[in-house]
Coordinates of C-alpha atoms and ligand atoms in Angstrom, one line a residue:
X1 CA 7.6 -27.3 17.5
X2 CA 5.9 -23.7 16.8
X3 CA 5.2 -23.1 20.2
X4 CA 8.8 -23.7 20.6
X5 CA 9.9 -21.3 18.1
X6 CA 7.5 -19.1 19.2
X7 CA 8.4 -19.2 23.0
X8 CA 12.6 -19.0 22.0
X9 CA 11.2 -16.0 19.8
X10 CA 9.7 -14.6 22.6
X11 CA 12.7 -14.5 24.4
X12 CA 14.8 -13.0 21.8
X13 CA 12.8 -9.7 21.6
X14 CA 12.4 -10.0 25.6
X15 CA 16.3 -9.7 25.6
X16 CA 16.5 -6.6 23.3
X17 CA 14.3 -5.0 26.1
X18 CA 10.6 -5.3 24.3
X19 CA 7.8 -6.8 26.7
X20 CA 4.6 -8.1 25.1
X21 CA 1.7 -5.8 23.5
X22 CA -1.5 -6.3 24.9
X23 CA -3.6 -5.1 21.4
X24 CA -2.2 -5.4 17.9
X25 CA -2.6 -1.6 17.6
X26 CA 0.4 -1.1 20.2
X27 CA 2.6 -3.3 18.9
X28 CA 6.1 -2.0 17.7
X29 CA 6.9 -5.8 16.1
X30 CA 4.3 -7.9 14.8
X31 CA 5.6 -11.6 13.8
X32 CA 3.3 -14.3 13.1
X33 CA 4.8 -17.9 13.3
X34 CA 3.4 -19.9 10.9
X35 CA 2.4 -23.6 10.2
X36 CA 2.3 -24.5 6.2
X37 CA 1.1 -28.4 6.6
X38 CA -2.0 -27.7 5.0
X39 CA -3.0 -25.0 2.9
X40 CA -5.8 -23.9 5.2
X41 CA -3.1 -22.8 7.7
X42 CA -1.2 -21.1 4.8
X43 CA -4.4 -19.1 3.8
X44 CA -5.2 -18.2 7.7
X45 CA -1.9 -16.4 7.9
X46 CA -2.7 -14.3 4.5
X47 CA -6.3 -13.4 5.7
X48 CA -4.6 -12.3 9.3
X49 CA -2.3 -10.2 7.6
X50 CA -4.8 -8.5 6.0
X51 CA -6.6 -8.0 9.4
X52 CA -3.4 -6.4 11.1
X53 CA -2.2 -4.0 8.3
X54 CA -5.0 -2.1 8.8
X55 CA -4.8 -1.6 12.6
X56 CA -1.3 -1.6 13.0
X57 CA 0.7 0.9 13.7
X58 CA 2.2 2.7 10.6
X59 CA 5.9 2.4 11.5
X60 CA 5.3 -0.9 13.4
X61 CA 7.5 -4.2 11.6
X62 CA 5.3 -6.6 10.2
X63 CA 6.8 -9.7 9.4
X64 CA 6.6 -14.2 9.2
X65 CA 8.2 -16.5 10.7
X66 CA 7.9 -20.3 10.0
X67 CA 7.2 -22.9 7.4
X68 CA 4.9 -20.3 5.5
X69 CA 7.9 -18.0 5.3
X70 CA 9.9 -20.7 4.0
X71 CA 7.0 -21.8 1.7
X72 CA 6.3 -18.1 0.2
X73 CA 9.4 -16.7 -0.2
X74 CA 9.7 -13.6 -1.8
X75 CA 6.5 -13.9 -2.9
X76 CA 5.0 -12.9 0.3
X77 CA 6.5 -9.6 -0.3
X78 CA 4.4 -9.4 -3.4
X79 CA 1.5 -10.6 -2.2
X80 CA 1.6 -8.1 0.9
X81 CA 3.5 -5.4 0.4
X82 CA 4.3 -3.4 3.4
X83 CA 5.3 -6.9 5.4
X84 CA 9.1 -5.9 6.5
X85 CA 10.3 -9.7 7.4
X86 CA 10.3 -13.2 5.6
X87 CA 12.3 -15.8 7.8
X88 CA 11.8 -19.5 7.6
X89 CA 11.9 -21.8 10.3
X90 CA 16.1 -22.5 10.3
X91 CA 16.5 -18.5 10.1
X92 CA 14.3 -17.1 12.2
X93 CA 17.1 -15.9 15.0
X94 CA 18.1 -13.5 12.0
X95 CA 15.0 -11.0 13.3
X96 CA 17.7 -9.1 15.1
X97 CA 18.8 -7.8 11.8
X98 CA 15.7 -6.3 11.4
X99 CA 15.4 -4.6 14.5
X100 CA 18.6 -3.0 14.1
X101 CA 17.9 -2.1 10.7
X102 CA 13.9 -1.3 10.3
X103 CA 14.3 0.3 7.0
X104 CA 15.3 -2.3 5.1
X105 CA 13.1 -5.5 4.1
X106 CA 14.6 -8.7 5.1
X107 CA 14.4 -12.4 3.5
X108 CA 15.8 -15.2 4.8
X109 CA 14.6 -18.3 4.4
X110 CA 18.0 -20.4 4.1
X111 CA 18.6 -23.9 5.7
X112 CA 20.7 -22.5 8.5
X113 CA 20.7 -26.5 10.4
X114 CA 21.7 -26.4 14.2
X115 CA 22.9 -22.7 13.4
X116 CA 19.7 -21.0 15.6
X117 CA 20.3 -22.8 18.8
X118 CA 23.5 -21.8 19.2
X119 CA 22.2 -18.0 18.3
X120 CA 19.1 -18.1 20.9
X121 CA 19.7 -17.1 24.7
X122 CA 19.4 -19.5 27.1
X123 CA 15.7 -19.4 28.7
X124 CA 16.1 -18.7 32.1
X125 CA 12.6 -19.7 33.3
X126 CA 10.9 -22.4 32.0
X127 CA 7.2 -23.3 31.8
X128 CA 6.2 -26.5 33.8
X129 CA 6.4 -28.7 30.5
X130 CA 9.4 -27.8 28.7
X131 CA 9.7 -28.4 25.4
X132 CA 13.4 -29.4 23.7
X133 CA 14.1 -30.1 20.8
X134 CA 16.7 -33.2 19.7
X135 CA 16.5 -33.0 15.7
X136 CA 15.0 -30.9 13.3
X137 CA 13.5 -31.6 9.7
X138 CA 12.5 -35.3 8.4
X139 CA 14.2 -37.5 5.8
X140 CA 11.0 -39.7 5.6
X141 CA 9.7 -37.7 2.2
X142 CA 5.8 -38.6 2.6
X143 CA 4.4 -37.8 -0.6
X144 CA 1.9 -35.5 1.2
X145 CA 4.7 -33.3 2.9
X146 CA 5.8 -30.3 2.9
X147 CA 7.8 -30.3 6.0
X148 CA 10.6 -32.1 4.4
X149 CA 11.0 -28.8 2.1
X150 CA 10.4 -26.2 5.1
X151 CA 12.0 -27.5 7.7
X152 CA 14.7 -29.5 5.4
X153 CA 16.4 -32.7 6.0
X154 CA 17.0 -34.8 9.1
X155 CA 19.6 -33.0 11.6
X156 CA 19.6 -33.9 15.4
X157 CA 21.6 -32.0 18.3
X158 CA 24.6 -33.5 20.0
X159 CA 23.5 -34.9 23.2
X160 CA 25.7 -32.8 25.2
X161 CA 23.4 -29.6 23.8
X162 CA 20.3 -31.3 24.6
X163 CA 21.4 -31.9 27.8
X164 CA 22.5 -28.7 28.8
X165 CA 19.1 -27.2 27.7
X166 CA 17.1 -29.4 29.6
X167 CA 19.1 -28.8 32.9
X168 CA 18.8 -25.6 32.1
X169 CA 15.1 -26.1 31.7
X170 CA 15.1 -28.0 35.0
X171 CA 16.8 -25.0 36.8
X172 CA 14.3 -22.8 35.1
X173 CA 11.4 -24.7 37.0
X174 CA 10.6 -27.5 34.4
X175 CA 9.5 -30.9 35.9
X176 CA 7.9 -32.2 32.2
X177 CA 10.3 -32.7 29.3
X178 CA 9.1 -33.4 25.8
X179 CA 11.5 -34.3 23.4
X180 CA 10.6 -32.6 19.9
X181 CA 11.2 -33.3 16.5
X182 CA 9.8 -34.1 13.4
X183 CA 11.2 -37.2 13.4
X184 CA 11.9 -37.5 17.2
X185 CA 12.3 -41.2 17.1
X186 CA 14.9 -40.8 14.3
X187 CA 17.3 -39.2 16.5
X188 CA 20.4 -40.3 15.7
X189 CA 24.0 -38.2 16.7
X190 CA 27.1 -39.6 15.4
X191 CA 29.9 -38.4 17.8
X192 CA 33.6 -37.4 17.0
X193 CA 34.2 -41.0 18.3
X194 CA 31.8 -43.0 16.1
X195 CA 29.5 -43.5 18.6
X196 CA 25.9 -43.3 17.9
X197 CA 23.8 -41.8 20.3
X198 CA 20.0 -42.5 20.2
X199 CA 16.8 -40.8 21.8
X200 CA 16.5 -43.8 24.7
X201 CA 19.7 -42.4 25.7
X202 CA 18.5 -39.1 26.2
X203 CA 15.2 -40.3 28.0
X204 CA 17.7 -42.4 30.3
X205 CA 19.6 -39.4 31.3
X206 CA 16.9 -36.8 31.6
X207 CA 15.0 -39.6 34.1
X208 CA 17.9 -39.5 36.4
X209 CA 17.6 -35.9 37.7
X210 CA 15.1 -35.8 40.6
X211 CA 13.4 -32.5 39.5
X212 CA 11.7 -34.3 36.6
X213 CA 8.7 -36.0 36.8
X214 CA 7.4 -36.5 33.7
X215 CA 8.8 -37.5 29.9
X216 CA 7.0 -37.7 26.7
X217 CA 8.6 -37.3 23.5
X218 CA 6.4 -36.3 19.9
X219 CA 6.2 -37.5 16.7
X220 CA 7.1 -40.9 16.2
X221 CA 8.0 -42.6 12.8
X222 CA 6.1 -46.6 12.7
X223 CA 9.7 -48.2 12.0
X224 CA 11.7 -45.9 13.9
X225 CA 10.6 -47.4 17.1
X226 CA 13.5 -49.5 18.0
X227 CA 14.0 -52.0 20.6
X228 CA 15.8 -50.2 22.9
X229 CA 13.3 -47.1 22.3
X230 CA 10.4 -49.6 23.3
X231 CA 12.8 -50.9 26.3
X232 CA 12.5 -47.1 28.1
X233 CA 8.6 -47.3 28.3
X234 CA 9.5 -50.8 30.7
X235 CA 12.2 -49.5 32.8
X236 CA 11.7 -45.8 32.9
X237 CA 8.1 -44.7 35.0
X238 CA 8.7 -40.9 34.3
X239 CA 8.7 -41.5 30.6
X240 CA 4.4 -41.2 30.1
X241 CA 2.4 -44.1 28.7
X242 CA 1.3 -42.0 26.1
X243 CA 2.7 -42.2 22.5
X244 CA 1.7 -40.5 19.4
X245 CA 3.0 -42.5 16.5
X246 CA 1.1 -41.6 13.1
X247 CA -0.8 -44.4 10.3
X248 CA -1.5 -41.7 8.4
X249 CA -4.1 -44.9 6.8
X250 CA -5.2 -47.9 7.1
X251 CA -4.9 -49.1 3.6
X252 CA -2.0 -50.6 1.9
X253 CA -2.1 -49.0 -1.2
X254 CA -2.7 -45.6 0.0
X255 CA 0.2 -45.9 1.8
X256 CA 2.4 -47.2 -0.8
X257 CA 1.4 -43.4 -2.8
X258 CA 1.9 -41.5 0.1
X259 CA 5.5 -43.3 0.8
X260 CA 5.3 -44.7 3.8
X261 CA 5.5 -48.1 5.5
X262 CA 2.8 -50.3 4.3
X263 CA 2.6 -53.2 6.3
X264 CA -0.6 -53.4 8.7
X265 CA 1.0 -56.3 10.3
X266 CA 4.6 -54.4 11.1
X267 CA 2.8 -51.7 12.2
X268 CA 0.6 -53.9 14.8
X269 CA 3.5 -55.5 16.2
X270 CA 5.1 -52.3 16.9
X271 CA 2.2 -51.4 19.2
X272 CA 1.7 -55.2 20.2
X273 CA 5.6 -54.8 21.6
X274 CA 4.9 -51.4 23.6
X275 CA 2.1 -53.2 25.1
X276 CA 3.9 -55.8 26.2
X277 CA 6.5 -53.0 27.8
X278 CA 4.1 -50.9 28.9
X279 CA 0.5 -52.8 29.5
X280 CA -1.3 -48.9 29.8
X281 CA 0.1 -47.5 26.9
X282 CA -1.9 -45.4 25.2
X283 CA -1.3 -44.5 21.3
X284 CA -2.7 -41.4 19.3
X285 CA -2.1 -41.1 15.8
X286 CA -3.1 -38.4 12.9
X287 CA -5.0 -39.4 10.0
X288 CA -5.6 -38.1 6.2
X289 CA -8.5 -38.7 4.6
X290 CA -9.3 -38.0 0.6
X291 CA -5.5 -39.3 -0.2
X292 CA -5.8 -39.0 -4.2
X293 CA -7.1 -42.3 -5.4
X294 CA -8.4 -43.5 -1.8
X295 CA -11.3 -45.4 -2.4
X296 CA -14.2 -46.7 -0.4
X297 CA -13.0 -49.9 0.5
X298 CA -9.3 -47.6 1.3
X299 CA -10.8 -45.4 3.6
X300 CA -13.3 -48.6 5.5
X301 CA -9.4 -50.5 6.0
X302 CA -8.5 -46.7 8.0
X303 CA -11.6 -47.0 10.3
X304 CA -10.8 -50.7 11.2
X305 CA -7.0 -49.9 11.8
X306 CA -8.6 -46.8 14.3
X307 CA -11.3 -49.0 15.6
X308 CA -8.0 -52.3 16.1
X309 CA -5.2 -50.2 17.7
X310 CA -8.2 -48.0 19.8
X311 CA -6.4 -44.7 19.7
X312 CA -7.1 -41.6 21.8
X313 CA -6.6 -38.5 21.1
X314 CA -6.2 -38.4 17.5
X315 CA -6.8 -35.9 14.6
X316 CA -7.8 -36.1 11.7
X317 CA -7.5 -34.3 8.5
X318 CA -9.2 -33.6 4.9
X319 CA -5.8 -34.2 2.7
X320 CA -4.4 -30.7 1.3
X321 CA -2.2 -30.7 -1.8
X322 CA 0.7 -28.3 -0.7
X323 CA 3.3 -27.2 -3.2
X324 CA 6.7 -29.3 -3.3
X325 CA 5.2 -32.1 -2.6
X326 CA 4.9 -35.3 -5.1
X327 CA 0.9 -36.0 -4.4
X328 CA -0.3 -32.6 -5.2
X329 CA 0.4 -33.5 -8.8
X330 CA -1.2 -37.4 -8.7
X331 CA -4.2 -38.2 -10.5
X332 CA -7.5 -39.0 -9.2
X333 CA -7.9 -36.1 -6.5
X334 CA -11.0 -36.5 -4.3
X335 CA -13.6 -34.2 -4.5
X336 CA -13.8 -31.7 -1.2
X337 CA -17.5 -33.6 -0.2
X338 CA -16.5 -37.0 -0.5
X339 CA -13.0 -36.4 1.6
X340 CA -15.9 -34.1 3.8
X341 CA -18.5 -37.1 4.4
X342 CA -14.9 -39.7 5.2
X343 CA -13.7 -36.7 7.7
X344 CA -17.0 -36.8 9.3
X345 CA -16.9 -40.6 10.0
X346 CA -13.6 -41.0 11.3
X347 CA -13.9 -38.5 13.5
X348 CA -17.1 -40.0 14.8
X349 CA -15.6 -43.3 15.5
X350 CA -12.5 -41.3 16.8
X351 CA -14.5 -39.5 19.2
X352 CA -16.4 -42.5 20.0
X353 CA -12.7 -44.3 21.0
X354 CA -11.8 -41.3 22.9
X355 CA -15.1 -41.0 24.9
X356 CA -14.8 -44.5 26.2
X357 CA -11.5 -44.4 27.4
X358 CA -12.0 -41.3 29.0
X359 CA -15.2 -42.7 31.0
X360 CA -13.1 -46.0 31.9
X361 CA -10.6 -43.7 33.6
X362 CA -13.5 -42.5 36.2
X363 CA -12.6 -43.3 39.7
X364 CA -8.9 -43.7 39.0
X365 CA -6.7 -41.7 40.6
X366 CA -3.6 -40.1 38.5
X367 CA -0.4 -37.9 39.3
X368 CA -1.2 -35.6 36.8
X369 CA 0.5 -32.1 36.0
X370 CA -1.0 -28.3 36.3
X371 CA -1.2 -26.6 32.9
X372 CA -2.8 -23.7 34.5
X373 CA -7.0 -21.8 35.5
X374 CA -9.3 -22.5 33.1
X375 CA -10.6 -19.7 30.9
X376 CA -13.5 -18.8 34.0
X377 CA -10.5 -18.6 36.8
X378 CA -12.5 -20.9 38.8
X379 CA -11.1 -24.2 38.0
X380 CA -7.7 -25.7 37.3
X381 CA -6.7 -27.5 34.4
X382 CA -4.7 -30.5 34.6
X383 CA -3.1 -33.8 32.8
X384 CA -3.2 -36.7 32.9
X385 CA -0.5 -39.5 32.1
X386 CA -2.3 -39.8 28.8
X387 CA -2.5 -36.0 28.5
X388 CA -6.5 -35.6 28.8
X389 CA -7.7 -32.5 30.1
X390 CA -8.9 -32.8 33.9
X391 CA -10.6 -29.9 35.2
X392 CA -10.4 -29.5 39.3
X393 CA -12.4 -27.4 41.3
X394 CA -10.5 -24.2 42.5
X395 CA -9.7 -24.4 46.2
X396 CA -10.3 -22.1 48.3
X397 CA -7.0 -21.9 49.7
X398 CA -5.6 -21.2 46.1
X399 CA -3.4 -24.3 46.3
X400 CA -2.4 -25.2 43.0
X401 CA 0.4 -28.1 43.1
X402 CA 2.5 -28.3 39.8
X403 CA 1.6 -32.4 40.5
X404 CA -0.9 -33.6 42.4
X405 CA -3.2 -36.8 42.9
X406 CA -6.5 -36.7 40.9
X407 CA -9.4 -38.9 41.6
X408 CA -11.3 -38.8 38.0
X409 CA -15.0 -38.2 39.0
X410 CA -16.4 -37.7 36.0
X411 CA -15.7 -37.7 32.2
X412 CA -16.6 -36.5 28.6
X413 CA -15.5 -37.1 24.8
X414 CA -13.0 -34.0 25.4
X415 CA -11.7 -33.6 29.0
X416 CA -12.1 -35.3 32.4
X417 CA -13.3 -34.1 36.1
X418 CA -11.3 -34.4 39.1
X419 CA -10.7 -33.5 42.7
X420 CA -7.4 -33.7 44.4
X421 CA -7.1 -36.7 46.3
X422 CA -4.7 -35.3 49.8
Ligands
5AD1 N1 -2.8 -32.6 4.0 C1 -3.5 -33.0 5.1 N2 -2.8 -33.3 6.3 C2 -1.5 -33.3 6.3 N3 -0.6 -33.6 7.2 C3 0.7 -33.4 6.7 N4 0.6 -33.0 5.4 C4 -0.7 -32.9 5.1 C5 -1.4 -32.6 3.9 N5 -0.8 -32.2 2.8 C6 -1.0 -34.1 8.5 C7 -0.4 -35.4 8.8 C8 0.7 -35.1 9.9 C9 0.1 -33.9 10.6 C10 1.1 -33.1 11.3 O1 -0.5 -33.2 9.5 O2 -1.4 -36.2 9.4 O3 0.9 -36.2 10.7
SF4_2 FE1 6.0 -35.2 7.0 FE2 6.0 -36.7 9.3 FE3 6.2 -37.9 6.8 FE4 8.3 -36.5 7.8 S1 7.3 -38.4 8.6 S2 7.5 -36.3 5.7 S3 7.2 -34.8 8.9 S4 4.4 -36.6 7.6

């Protein structure tokens, strides 16, 4: 979602004429969009800020944007004085205000809903995978959260506007679309006729225009996953068989504190049923460790749920009390070295799952899709179905197909080899 907000950013200040700096020092506008689900993130944007105002340019605008913005409020004016701009994640098309008037200091972090998509221009060229967003915010308050507070509650598009901005994606040279949204699989648009339109719909639609190849759609709520959401990953190819749908944990009672759906058993059948759909779907999920009160035996029931489902590429995360949020205030916090040691060895295993799928893909052969050189300009970076990295030999011809067939030739914990197969 940031690197959404981020590119639609982008092309705000491209439209009022300003082309990207190539050194902070240059910059007339610096904005930094910002990510708030764990405090580490939060304190990263306060440390950069410190960085920048000392490089920067004296009259240049300094200013967040994001679910930081939304988080600090006006306190980020106090805690760094010469910033310019505070807009949250619902208000950030409001930057224009700034730019026409630089003298003033600007704070908006209101809950503007769909209000920003209708402000943004149209992008007229799209990157390969474009990303679109069907619904914004998340009603499922997980006690850990603080995206229900920054990004507000549940609010999805009409379908006719997603439409139009993935055509318009399409046009723009897309042939990936990911659905986005907190809550993607929540999607749920009520029209003027009562009708309910759901996110299968969407995925049925966008299948049907030739220029798209490939379909994805991130994060998915356990119990959201309805039958006729499970139904597109039988009947529609493009869509990927690649799913990330969060546990969060594998024990019961953590779950139960942090609010969400408890049942080990549910939660299997949900996967059990996209299996049966799709026999080569893959599942990721994100993980907390050091939940307040998670105990030994809690945190063993997450490493057999990781080990039983098998998921690739997953993270995982030390839990971070964040402000708003009902477990930041629950008793028996984990100390930082225990939730350290349980990070350590669930990442292991998760590495572990990850390493052997990737070495049973070797000697498959995949349509994956170009995400552009490497950082040495002498290979190509592609993905896979399952969205693992495949790195492919530069030719010397300097073809490099938006999809092409990959042989896997070789493979690690992080990324896969390949060589074009034509
Ligand atoms: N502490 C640690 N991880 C968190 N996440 C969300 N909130 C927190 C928190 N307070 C993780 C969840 C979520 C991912 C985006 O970030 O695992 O799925
Ligand atoms: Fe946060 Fe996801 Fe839970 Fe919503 S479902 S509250 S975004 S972790």
């Amino acid at each position: 979602m940031n690197v959404y907000d981020g590119q639609r950013l982008a092309a705000l200040l491209e439209k009022r004429g300003m082309a990207p700096a190539t050194d902070v020092a240059d910059a007339d506008v610096i904005l930094l969009n910002t990510c708030a689900v764990r405090a580490k993130a939060t304190d990263k944007v306060y440390s950069a800020l410190g960085r920048i105002r000392r490089v920067k340019k004296p009259d240049a605008l300094m200013g967040i944007v994001g679910c930081v913005a939304r988080e600090s409020g006006g306190d980020a004016f106090r805690r760094v004085p010469d910033l310019n701009f505070v807009l949250g994640p619902q208000s950030y098309h409001k930057i224009i205000d700034i730019l026409d008037n630089p003298d003033t200091k600007l704070l908006n972090i209101d809950m503007g809903g769909l209000e920003k998509f209708d402000a943004l221009p149209p992008m007229t060229k799209s990157p390969l995978v474009a990303y679109i967003p069907v619904q914004e915010g998340c009603n499922h308050c997980c006690t850990y959260c603080i995206v229900p507070y920054t990004r507000g509650r549940e609010i999805s598009r009409a379908p006719i506007d997603v439409m139009r901005d993935v055509k318009t994606a399409v046009d723009g040279g897309a042939i990936e679309i990911c659905f986005l949204g907190q809550n993607v699989n929540g999607y749920n648009y009520i029209d003027e006729n009562g009708v309910t339109h759901r996110l299968s719909e969407l995925i049925r639609e966008t299948a049907k225009i030739d220029a798209v190849k490939r379909i994805r759609f991130t994060s998915s709520y356990p119990t959201e996953m309805t039958d006729d959401l499970i139904d597109m990953f039988r009947l529609e190819p493009k869509l990927l068989p690649f799913l990330n749908m969060p546990i969060q944990s594998g024990s019961p009672d953590v779950l139960t504190r942090m609010n969400r759906p408890s049942d080990a058993n549910q939660y299997i059948d949900i996967v059990t049923r996209l299996r049966a759909a799709r026999p080569d779907i893959q599942i990721s999920s994100d993980f907390i460790v050091g939940f307040p009160g998670e105990t030994d035996t809690d945190f063993d029931q997450t490493m057999a749920i990781a080990k039983h489902i098998g998921y690739i590429n997953s993270y995982c995360f030390k839990y971070s009390p964040r402000p708003h949020t009902a477990a930041a205030t629950m008793p028996n916090q984990i100390p930082d070295q225990i939730k350290a040691v349980r990070l350590a060895k669930l990442d292991g295993l998760l590495n572990e799952i990850q390493r052997t799928f990737n070495e049973s893909c070797r000697d498959k052969i995949f349509d994956c899709l170009f995400e552009g050189p490497d950082k040495t300009g002498r290979h190509l970076v592609y993905r896979t179905p399952f969205m693992q990295q495949t790195i492919v030999v530069r030719e010397q011809n300097g073809h490099t197909p938006p999809m092409a067939r990959i042989r896997i030739t070789d493979a690690n914990k992080a990324s896969l080899r390949g060589e074009f197969v034509d």
